[in-house]
Amino acid sequence: MANDVQKLQAIISHCKEYGFIFPSSEIYDGLSAVYDYGQYGSELKKNIRDYWWESMTRLHDNIVGIDAAIFMHPTTWKASGHVDNFSDPMIDNKDSQKRYRVDHLIEAYADELEAEGKKEEADALLSAMDRLLAASDFQGLKKLIEEKKIKCGISGTSNWSDVRQFNLMFSTQLGSVTDEANEIFLRPETAQGIFVNFQNVQKTGRMKIPFGIAQVGKAFRNEIVARQFIFRMREFEQMEMQYFIKPGSQKEWYEYWKKDRMQWHLSLGIPLEKYRFHDHVKLAHYADAATDIEYEFPMGFKEVEGIHSRTDFDLKNHQEYSRKKLTYFDTELNQHYLPYVIETSIGLDRTVLMILSEAYLEEDLSTTEKKDSRVILKFPPKLAPVKLAILPLIKKDGLPEIAREILGACRAHFRCFYEEKDTIGKRYRRMDAIGTPFCVTVDHQSREDQTVTIRYRDSMNQERIPITRIREIVEKEIF
Ligand code: GAP
């Protein structure tokens, strides 16, 4: 792969060609920053979602899951601060009319500087930007963009408007009457569904602090600069967990969750050097500490997950706006208090892109006699869309019948794929391209001694095994 931009392009094409991800409503030329998951993409996404869900809820005694509605009472978003604060500083290029998020515009320029070998200048620029963003100094941000002569990618000019705030929530109308009173928002984060249900869950589940509530679901943001495939979308999925704790213990639990979440990332088989923490200088309106777990995507290190110490900001505001008491009675301390919260918030689609970026490999298999190559998705077997391909060598002589018996014995336990068409070599390559870790081939010998050839995706090694061992070999790797 010549460079990383090409790698991202290659992944996008591969995803489309092999049924992972398509542009939404493509027959109408697509919809910007909205994507559909195809037959293998939806399986991959489901496996990641299940893996996160199980590790949060099943493997922690004190974390339970919920599934709250996307539509919420509009006051929710007043209380959460999203109506007033969920906006980004934007700037328009007056010649192209193109609108940019200020931080993205400056970051893209810093990337260019770094690519030219001017790392120090790039770092200084980013620090200056962080300082100005933290101080909400919009004039200073505009001055910085002008001083650096940052240009619009479309018009090529530096003819910029002033910097202004732009709210990222989508709104719609509830019911048939169109007026402001019926305006509701598509949730921009799943977290608020957890906060408004804090007492329902605590009381009905008899939960004792510390405890967590996890949720997976869609979120919507009217992103201005929506690019880089499924990295930044307007409709996306989040996997969030709010951990309710005693006030004053937030530092300790913040560190705990930083460690726990990094362990989860490493359990995906991705090496530590592909991750880094990025502590926030400019904190979101609800946080007293925040860090991002960044992964090295083909386009550089970028956020996959946020860990936020949200204090009692959300519960306090919901209590005030709803006029319902949301305090918790701590029987050990014999005291009522509003719990503090540590949040872990990971984007499911971004995790899909991370797993794809890590798995995608163009392998040169040329020998002195013959040029050859393959594209392979080296998914961890537990995340692979298909676990086992069952391939009769030919379509006759009783081989399909044996293969279908194997399919019948395995399909209740994990996802299998049956295929008779094309040469075995072509079928192996197709399975490599969708990341299937195991293929078994049924041949004439199978009729004699009830054995098959199992082929391992990564090593391409093959061995003869009894049919009765197939399930055990696959299950050993996928759980
Ligand atoms: N509840 C906290 C919260 O929403 P965030 O940092 O805005 O925090 C959390 O979002 C995660 O959601 C991000 O780390 C990212 O993985 C994902 N995410 C946010 N905006 C996204 C977008 N437009 N497209 C895809 N994923 C997004």
Coordinates of C-alpha atoms and ligand atoms in Angstrom, one line a residue:
M1 CA 0.0 0.0 0.0
A2 CA 1.7 3.2 -1.2
N3 CA 0.2 5.4 1.6
D4 CA -2.4 5.7 4.3
V5 CA -4.9 7.7 2.3
Q6 CA -4.8 4.9 -0.3
K7 CA -5.3 2.4 2.5
L8 CA -8.5 4.1 3.6
Q9 CA -9.7 4.3 0.0
A10 CA -8.9 0.6 -0.4
I11 CA -10.9 -0.3 2.7
I12 CA -13.9 1.8 1.5
S13 CA -13.9 0.0 -1.9
H14 CA -13.4 -3.4 -0.2
C15 CA -16.3 -2.8 2.1
K16 CA -18.6 -2.0 -0.8
E17 CA -17.4 -4.8 -3.0
Y18 CA -17.8 -7.5 -0.3
G19 CA -21.1 -6.5 1.3
F20 CA -19.8 -4.7 4.4
I21 CA -20.8 -1.0 4.0
F22 CA -22.7 0.9 1.3
P23 CA -23.5 4.6 0.9
S24 CA -27.1 5.1 2.1
S25 CA -29.8 5.2 -0.6
E26 CA -27.0 4.8 -3.1
I27 CA -29.4 4.5 -6.1
Y28 CA -30.3 8.1 -5.4
D29 CA -26.6 9.0 -5.3
G30 CA -26.3 8.6 -1.5
L31 CA -26.8 10.8 1.4
S32 CA -23.8 12.6 2.8
A33 CA -22.2 11.0 5.9
V34 CA -25.0 8.3 6.2
Y35 CA -24.1 4.6 5.5
D36 CA -25.9 1.3 5.4
Y37 CA -24.3 -2.0 6.6
G38 CA -24.6 -4.9 4.3
Q39 CA -24.8 -8.6 5.0
Y40 CA -21.3 -9.0 6.4
G41 CA -21.0 -5.5 7.8
S42 CA -24.1 -5.9 9.9
E43 CA -22.8 -9.2 11.3
L44 CA -19.4 -7.6 12.1
K45 CA -21.1 -4.7 13.8
K46 CA -23.4 -7.0 15.8
N47 CA -20.5 -9.1 17.0
I48 CA -18.7 -6.0 18.2
R49 CA -21.8 -4.7 19.9
D50 CA -22.4 -8.0 21.6
Y51 CA -18.8 -8.2 22.7
W52 CA -19.0 -4.8 24.3
W53 CA -22.4 -5.5 25.8
E54 CA -21.4 -8.9 27.3
S55 CA -18.1 -7.5 28.7
M56 CA -20.0 -4.6 30.3
T57 CA -23.1 -6.3 31.6
R58 CA -22.3 -10.0 32.0
L59 CA -18.8 -9.7 33.3
H60 CA -19.5 -6.9 35.8
D61 CA -21.8 -7.8 38.8
N62 CA -22.9 -4.3 39.2
I63 CA -23.6 -3.1 35.6
V64 CA -27.0 -3.6 34.0
G65 CA -28.2 -2.7 30.5
I66 CA -31.2 -0.7 29.3
D67 CA -32.7 0.3 25.9
A68 CA -34.3 3.8 26.1
A69 CA -36.2 5.5 23.3
I70 CA -34.5 7.8 20.8
F71 CA -37.3 10.4 21.3
M72 CA -37.1 12.1 24.7
H73 CA -39.0 14.9 26.4
P74 CA -37.6 18.1 24.9
T75 CA -36.8 19.4 28.4
T76 CA -34.2 16.6 28.7
W77 CA -32.0 18.5 26.3
K78 CA -32.5 21.8 28.1
A79 CA -31.4 20.1 31.3
S80 CA -28.5 18.3 29.7
G81 CA -27.1 21.6 28.3
H82 CA -27.4 20.4 24.7
V83 CA -29.8 23.2 23.7
D84 CA -27.5 25.9 24.9
N85 CA -24.0 24.3 24.6
F86 CA -24.0 21.5 22.0
S87 CA -22.5 23.6 19.3
D88 CA -19.2 23.9 17.6
P89 CA -17.3 27.0 16.4
M90 CA -17.7 27.2 12.7
I91 CA -16.3 29.3 9.9
D92 CA -17.4 29.9 6.4
N93 CA -15.3 30.5 3.3
K94 CA -17.0 33.4 1.6
D95 CA -15.9 32.4 -1.9
S96 CA -16.9 28.7 -1.8
Q97 CA -19.7 29.1 0.8
K98 CA -18.2 26.0 2.4
R99 CA -18.6 25.8 6.2
Y100 CA -15.9 24.2 8.3
R101 CA -15.6 23.2 11.9
V102 CA -12.8 25.5 13.2
D103 CA -10.9 22.7 15.0
H104 CA -11.1 20.4 12.0
L105 CA -9.8 23.1 9.6
I106 CA -6.8 23.9 11.9
E107 CA -6.1 20.2 12.5
A108 CA -6.1 19.4 8.8
Y109 CA -3.6 22.2 8.3
A110 CA -1.4 20.9 11.2
D111 CA -1.5 17.4 9.5
E112 CA -0.2 19.1 6.3
L113 CA 2.6 20.7 8.3
E114 CA 3.5 17.4 9.9
A115 CA 3.6 15.7 6.5
E116 CA 6.1 18.4 5.4
G117 CA 8.3 17.5 8.3
K118 CA 7.3 20.6 10.4
K119 CA 6.2 18.8 13.5
E120 CA 7.2 21.5 15.9
E121 CA 5.2 24.1 14.0
A122 CA 2.2 21.7 13.9
D123 CA 2.4 21.1 17.6
A124 CA 2.6 24.8 18.4
L125 CA -0.4 25.5 16.2
L126 CA -2.5 22.8 17.9
S127 CA -1.5 24.1 21.4
A128 CA -2.5 27.6 20.4
M129 CA -5.8 26.3 19.0
D130 CA -6.5 24.3 22.3
R131 CA -5.9 27.4 24.3
L132 CA -8.2 29.6 22.2
L133 CA -10.9 26.9 22.2
A134 CA -10.7 26.5 25.9
A135 CA -11.2 30.3 26.3
S136 CA -13.9 30.4 23.6
D137 CA -11.9 33.1 22.0
F138 CA -13.5 33.2 18.5
Q139 CA -11.7 36.3 17.4
G140 CA -8.4 34.7 18.3
L141 CA -9.3 31.6 16.4
K142 CA -10.1 33.6 13.3
K143 CA -6.8 35.5 13.6
L144 CA -4.9 32.3 14.0
I145 CA -6.5 30.9 10.7
E146 CA -5.7 34.2 8.9
E147 CA -2.1 34.4 10.3
K148 CA -1.4 30.9 9.1
K149 CA -3.0 31.7 5.7
I150 CA -5.1 28.5 6.0
K151 CA -7.0 28.1 2.7
C152 CA -10.4 26.6 1.8
G153 CA -9.9 23.2 0.0
I154 CA -12.5 24.2 -2.6
S155 CA -11.9 27.9 -3.4
G156 CA -8.3 27.9 -2.5
T157 CA -8.7 31.3 -0.8
S158 CA -8.4 32.6 2.8
N159 CA -11.5 34.8 2.6
W160 CA -13.1 33.8 5.9
S161 CA -16.2 34.8 7.8
D162 CA -16.2 35.4 11.5
V163 CA -16.3 32.3 13.8
R164 CA -19.8 31.4 15.0
Q165 CA -21.4 28.7 17.0
F166 CA -23.7 26.1 15.3
N167 CA -26.0 23.6 17.2
L168 CA -25.5 20.0 16.1
M169 CA -28.9 18.6 17.1
F170 CA -31.5 17.5 14.6
S171 CA -35.0 18.5 15.4
T172 CA -38.4 17.2 14.3
Q173 CA -42.1 17.6 15.2
L174 CA -44.1 15.4 17.5
G175 CA -47.7 14.9 16.3
S176 CA -49.5 16.8 13.5
V177 CA -49.3 20.4 14.7
T178 CA -46.2 22.2 13.6
D179 CA -45.2 24.7 16.2
E180 CA -42.3 25.2 18.6
A181 CA -44.1 23.5 21.5
N182 CA -44.1 20.2 19.6
E183 CA -40.4 20.4 18.6
I184 CA -38.4 17.4 19.7
F185 CA -34.8 16.4 19.1
L186 CA -33.2 13.2 17.8
R187 CA -30.9 12.3 20.7
P188 CA -27.3 13.5 20.1
E189 CA -26.0 11.0 22.7
T190 CA -27.5 7.9 24.4
A191 CA -26.4 8.9 27.8
Q192 CA -29.4 11.0 28.7
G193 CA -31.7 7.9 28.4
I194 CA -29.6 6.5 31.2
F195 CA -29.7 9.6 33.4
V196 CA -33.5 10.0 33.2
N197 CA -33.9 6.3 34.1
F198 CA -31.4 6.4 37.0
Q199 CA -34.0 6.1 39.7
N200 CA -36.1 3.5 37.8
V201 CA -33.2 1.2 37.5
Q202 CA -31.7 1.9 40.9
K203 CA -35.0 1.2 42.7
T204 CA -36.3 -1.7 40.6
G205 CA -32.9 -3.4 40.5
R206 CA -32.1 -2.5 44.1
M207 CA -28.7 -1.3 42.9
K208 CA -26.1 -0.1 45.4
I209 CA -23.6 2.6 44.6
P210 CA -21.2 2.1 42.8
F211 CA -23.2 0.7 39.9
G212 CA -23.4 1.2 36.2
I213 CA -26.1 1.4 33.5
A214 CA -25.1 0.5 30.0
Q215 CA -26.8 1.2 26.7
V216 CA -26.3 0.8 23.0
G217 CA -28.2 2.8 20.5
K218 CA -28.5 5.3 17.7
A219 CA -27.4 9.0 18.1
F220 CA -27.7 11.8 15.6
R221 CA -25.6 14.9 15.0
N222 CA -25.8 17.4 12.2
E223 CA -22.0 17.2 11.7
I224 CA -20.8 20.0 9.4
V225 CA -17.6 18.4 8.4
A226 CA -18.7 14.8 7.9
R227 CA -16.0 12.9 6.1
Q228 CA -13.7 10.0 6.4
F229 CA -16.2 7.3 5.7
I230 CA -17.9 5.9 8.9
F231 CA -15.6 7.8 11.2
R232 CA -17.9 10.8 11.3
M233 CA -21.5 10.2 10.5
R234 CA -24.7 12.1 11.0
E235 CA -26.5 8.9 12.2
F236 CA -24.4 6.6 14.2
E237 CA -24.4 4.2 17.1
Q238 CA -22.9 4.7 20.6
M239 CA -22.1 2.2 23.3
E240 CA -22.2 4.1 26.6
M241 CA -22.0 3.3 30.2
Q242 CA -22.7 5.6 33.1
Y243 CA -21.1 4.5 36.4
F244 CA -22.7 6.1 39.4
I245 CA -20.4 6.7 42.3
K246 CA -20.0 8.5 45.7
P247 CA -19.1 12.2 45.3
G248 CA -15.4 12.6 46.0
S249 CA -14.4 9.2 44.6
Q250 CA -14.4 10.4 41.0
K251 CA -10.6 10.6 40.5
E252 CA -10.2 7.0 41.6
W253 CA -13.0 5.7 39.4
Y254 CA -11.9 7.8 36.5
E255 CA -8.5 6.1 36.6
Y256 CA -10.1 2.7 37.1
W257 CA -12.2 3.1 33.9
K258 CA -9.3 4.4 31.9
K259 CA -7.4 1.2 32.7
D260 CA -10.4 -1.1 32.3
R261 CA -11.4 0.3 28.9
M262 CA -7.8 0.2 27.6
Q263 CA -7.7 -3.5 28.6
W264 CA -10.9 -4.1 26.6
H265 CA -9.3 -2.5 23.6
L266 CA -6.2 -4.7 23.9
S267 CA -8.5 -7.7 24.2
L268 CA -9.4 -7.1 20.6
G269 CA -5.9 -8.2 19.6
I270 CA -4.8 -4.7 18.7
P271 CA -1.3 -3.8 20.0
L272 CA -0.8 -1.1 22.6
E273 CA 1.4 1.1 20.3
K274 CA -1.7 1.6 18.1
Y275 CA -3.5 3.3 21.0
R276 CA -2.8 6.5 23.0
F277 CA -4.7 8.6 25.5
H278 CA -5.5 12.2 24.7
D279 CA -6.4 14.2 27.7
H280 CA -8.8 17.1 27.0
V281 CA -7.8 20.7 27.6
K282 CA -11.2 22.1 26.6
L283 CA -13.7 20.2 28.6
A284 CA -17.3 19.5 27.5
H285 CA -19.9 21.5 29.4
Y286 CA -20.6 18.5 31.7
A287 CA -17.1 17.3 32.6
D288 CA -14.4 17.9 35.2
A289 CA -11.9 15.6 33.5
A290 CA -11.9 13.8 30.2
T291 CA -9.7 11.7 28.0
D292 CA -10.0 10.1 24.6
I293 CA -8.7 6.7 23.7
E294 CA -7.2 7.3 20.3
Y295 CA -6.4 4.6 17.7
E296 CA -4.0 5.0 14.8
F297 CA -6.4 4.9 11.9
P298 CA -5.0 5.1 8.3
M299 CA -5.6 8.9 8.6
G300 CA -3.7 9.2 11.9
F301 CA -4.5 8.9 15.6
K302 CA -8.2 9.7 16.2
E303 CA -10.7 9.3 19.0
V304 CA -12.6 6.0 19.3
E305 CA -13.8 6.3 22.9
G306 CA -14.3 9.1 25.4
I307 CA -14.0 8.6 29.2
H308 CA -15.6 11.5 31.1
S309 CA -15.9 12.4 34.7
R310 CA -19.3 14.1 34.5
T311 CA -19.7 15.0 38.2
D312 CA -23.3 15.3 39.2
F313 CA -24.0 17.7 36.4
D314 CA -26.7 15.7 34.6
L315 CA -28.6 14.3 37.7
K316 CA -28.5 17.8 39.3
N317 CA -30.0 19.4 36.2
H318 CA -32.6 16.8 35.7
Q319 CA -33.6 17.1 39.3
E320 CA -33.9 20.9 38.9
Y321 CA -35.8 20.8 35.6
S322 CA -38.1 17.9 36.4
R323 CA -38.6 18.9 40.1
K324 CA -38.3 15.2 41.0
K325 CA -35.9 14.2 43.7
L326 CA -33.1 12.1 42.1
T327 CA -30.9 11.6 45.2
Y328 CA -29.7 8.2 46.4
F329 CA -29.9 7.0 50.0
D330 CA -26.5 5.5 51.0
T331 CA -27.4 3.0 53.8
E332 CA -23.7 2.6 54.8
L333 CA -23.2 6.4 55.3
N334 CA -26.8 6.9 56.3
Q335 CA -26.9 9.9 53.9
H336 CA -28.8 11.1 50.8
Y337 CA -26.7 12.5 48.0
L338 CA -26.7 13.0 44.2
P339 CA -24.2 10.5 42.8
Y340 CA -21.3 11.5 40.6
V341 CA -20.8 9.8 37.3
I342 CA -17.9 8.4 35.3
E343 CA -18.9 7.8 31.7
T344 CA -17.4 5.5 29.1
S345 CA -18.6 6.3 25.6
I346 CA -17.5 4.5 22.5
G347 CA -18.7 4.8 18.9
L348 CA -19.8 1.5 17.5
D349 CA -19.2 2.6 13.9
R350 CA -15.8 4.0 14.7
T351 CA -15.0 0.7 16.4
V352 CA -16.0 -1.1 13.2
L353 CA -13.7 1.2 11.2
M354 CA -10.9 0.5 13.7
I355 CA -11.4 -3.3 13.4
L356 CA -11.5 -3.0 9.6
S357 CA -8.3 -0.9 9.5
E358 CA -6.5 -3.3 11.7
A359 CA -7.7 -6.4 9.8
Y360 CA -7.2 -5.2 6.2
L361 CA -4.1 -6.6 4.6
E362 CA -2.9 -6.9 1.0
E363 CA -0.6 -9.9 1.0
D364 CA 1.9 -10.7 -1.7
L365 CA 2.0 -14.4 -2.2
S366 CA 4.3 -14.4 -5.3
T367 CA 6.8 -17.2 -5.8
T368 CA 9.6 -17.3 -8.3
E369 CA 7.3 -19.1 -10.7
K370 CA 4.1 -17.2 -10.3
K371 CA 2.8 -13.7 -9.2
D372 CA 0.0 -14.0 -6.7
S373 CA -1.6 -11.9 -4.0
R374 CA -4.7 -11.9 -1.7
V375 CA -6.7 -9.4 0.2
I376 CA -7.5 -10.6 3.7
L377 CA -9.4 -9.3 6.7
K378 CA -7.6 -10.7 9.7
F379 CA -10.5 -10.3 12.1
P380 CA -10.2 -11.8 15.6
P381 CA -12.3 -15.0 15.1
K382 CA -14.8 -13.8 17.8
L383 CA -15.7 -10.8 15.7
A384 CA -15.6 -12.3 12.2
P385 CA -19.0 -12.2 10.4
V386 CA -18.7 -15.8 9.3
K387 CA -16.8 -18.3 11.4
L388 CA -16.8 -21.4 9.2
A389 CA -17.1 -22.0 5.5
I390 CA -18.2 -25.4 4.4
L391 CA -17.1 -26.3 0.9
P392 CA -17.7 -29.5 -1.0
L393 CA -14.9 -30.0 -3.5
I394 CA -17.4 -30.8 -6.3
K395 CA -21.1 -30.7 -6.6
K396 CA -21.7 -34.5 -6.9
D397 CA -20.6 -37.9 -5.7
G398 CA -22.4 -37.4 -2.3
L399 CA -20.0 -34.6 -1.2
P400 CA -22.7 -31.8 -0.9
E401 CA -24.7 -34.2 1.3
I402 CA -21.9 -34.6 3.7
A403 CA -21.2 -30.9 3.7
R404 CA -24.8 -30.1 4.4
E405 CA -24.7 -32.5 7.4
I406 CA -21.8 -30.6 8.8
L407 CA -23.7 -27.3 8.2
G408 CA -26.7 -28.8 10.1
A409 CA -24.5 -29.7 13.0
C410 CA -22.7 -26.4 13.3
R411 CA -25.2 -23.6 12.2
A412 CA -27.0 -23.6 15.6
H413 CA -23.7 -22.8 17.3
F414 CA -22.0 -20.2 15.1
R415 CA -22.5 -18.6 11.7
C416 CA -21.5 -20.8 8.8
F417 CA -21.4 -20.3 5.1
Y418 CA -22.0 -23.1 2.5
E419 CA -20.8 -22.8 -1.1
E420 CA -20.4 -25.2 -4.0
K421 CA -19.6 -22.8 -6.9
D422 CA -16.2 -22.1 -8.4
T423 CA -12.8 -23.7 -7.8
I424 CA -11.7 -24.3 -4.2
G425 CA -9.0 -21.7 -4.6
K426 CA -11.4 -19.0 -5.6
R427 CA -13.7 -19.9 -2.8
Y428 CA -10.8 -19.7 -0.3
R429 CA -10.0 -16.2 -1.6
R430 CA -13.5 -15.0 -1.2
M431 CA -13.6 -16.3 2.4
D432 CA -10.2 -14.5 3.1
A433 CA -11.7 -11.3 1.7
I434 CA -14.6 -11.4 4.2
G435 CA -12.4 -12.6 7.0
T436 CA -13.7 -16.1 7.6
P437 CA -11.1 -17.8 10.0
F438 CA -11.9 -21.4 9.1
C439 CA -12.8 -23.3 5.9
V440 CA -13.5 -27.0 5.7
T441 CA -13.4 -28.8 2.4
V442 CA -15.3 -32.1 1.9
D443 CA -13.6 -34.4 -0.7
H444 CA -13.8 -38.0 -1.8
Q445 CA -11.7 -39.1 1.2
S446 CA -14.4 -37.7 3.5
R447 CA -16.7 -40.4 2.2
E448 CA -14.3 -43.1 3.2
D449 CA -13.0 -42.0 6.6
Q450 CA -15.3 -39.1 7.8
T451 CA -12.4 -36.5 7.7
V452 CA -12.2 -33.1 6.1
T453 CA -9.4 -30.6 5.3
I454 CA -9.5 -27.6 7.6
R455 CA -7.8 -24.4 6.2
Y456 CA -6.7 -21.6 8.5
R457 CA -7.2 -18.1 7.1
D458 CA -4.1 -16.4 8.4
S459 CA -1.4 -19.1 7.9
M460 CA -3.3 -20.8 5.0
N461 CA -2.1 -24.1 6.6
Q462 CA -4.3 -27.1 6.0
E463 CA -4.7 -30.2 8.0
R464 CA -6.9 -33.3 7.9
I465 CA -9.3 -33.6 10.9
P466 CA -12.2 -35.9 11.8
I467 CA -15.6 -34.2 11.0
T468 CA -16.5 -34.7 14.7
R469 CA -13.7 -32.2 15.7
I470 CA -14.8 -29.3 13.6
R471 CA -17.1 -27.7 16.2
E472 CA -14.6 -28.0 18.9
I473 CA -11.8 -26.4 16.8
V474 CA -13.9 -23.4 15.8
E475 CA -15.5 -22.9 19.3
K476 CA -12.1 -22.8 20.9
E477 CA -11.2 -19.7 18.9
I478 CA -14.5 -17.8 18.9
F479 CA -15.5 -17.7 22.6
Ligands
GAP1 N1 -22.0 10.9 26.0 C1 -20.8 11.5 25.7 C2 -20.5 11.6 24.2 O1 -21.4 11.5 23.4 P1 -18.6 12.1 22.5 O2 -17.1 12.2 22.7 O3 -19.3 13.3 21.8 O4 -19.2 11.9 23.9 C3 -18.6 9.6 22.2 O5 -19.0 10.8 21.7 C4 -18.1 8.7 21.0 O6 -19.1 8.6 20.0 C5 -16.9 9.2 20.3 O7 -15.7 8.8 20.9 C6 -17.0 8.5 18.9 O8 -16.5 7.2 18.9 C7 -18.5 8.5 18.8 N2 -19.0 9.6 17.9 C8 -19.2 10.8 18.2 N3 -19.7 11.6 17.1 C9 -19.7 10.7 16.1 C10 -20.0 10.8 14.7 N4 -20.4 11.9 14.2 N5 -19.9 9.7 13.9 C11 -19.5 8.5 14.4 N6 -19.1 8.3 15.7 C12 -19.2 9.4 16.6

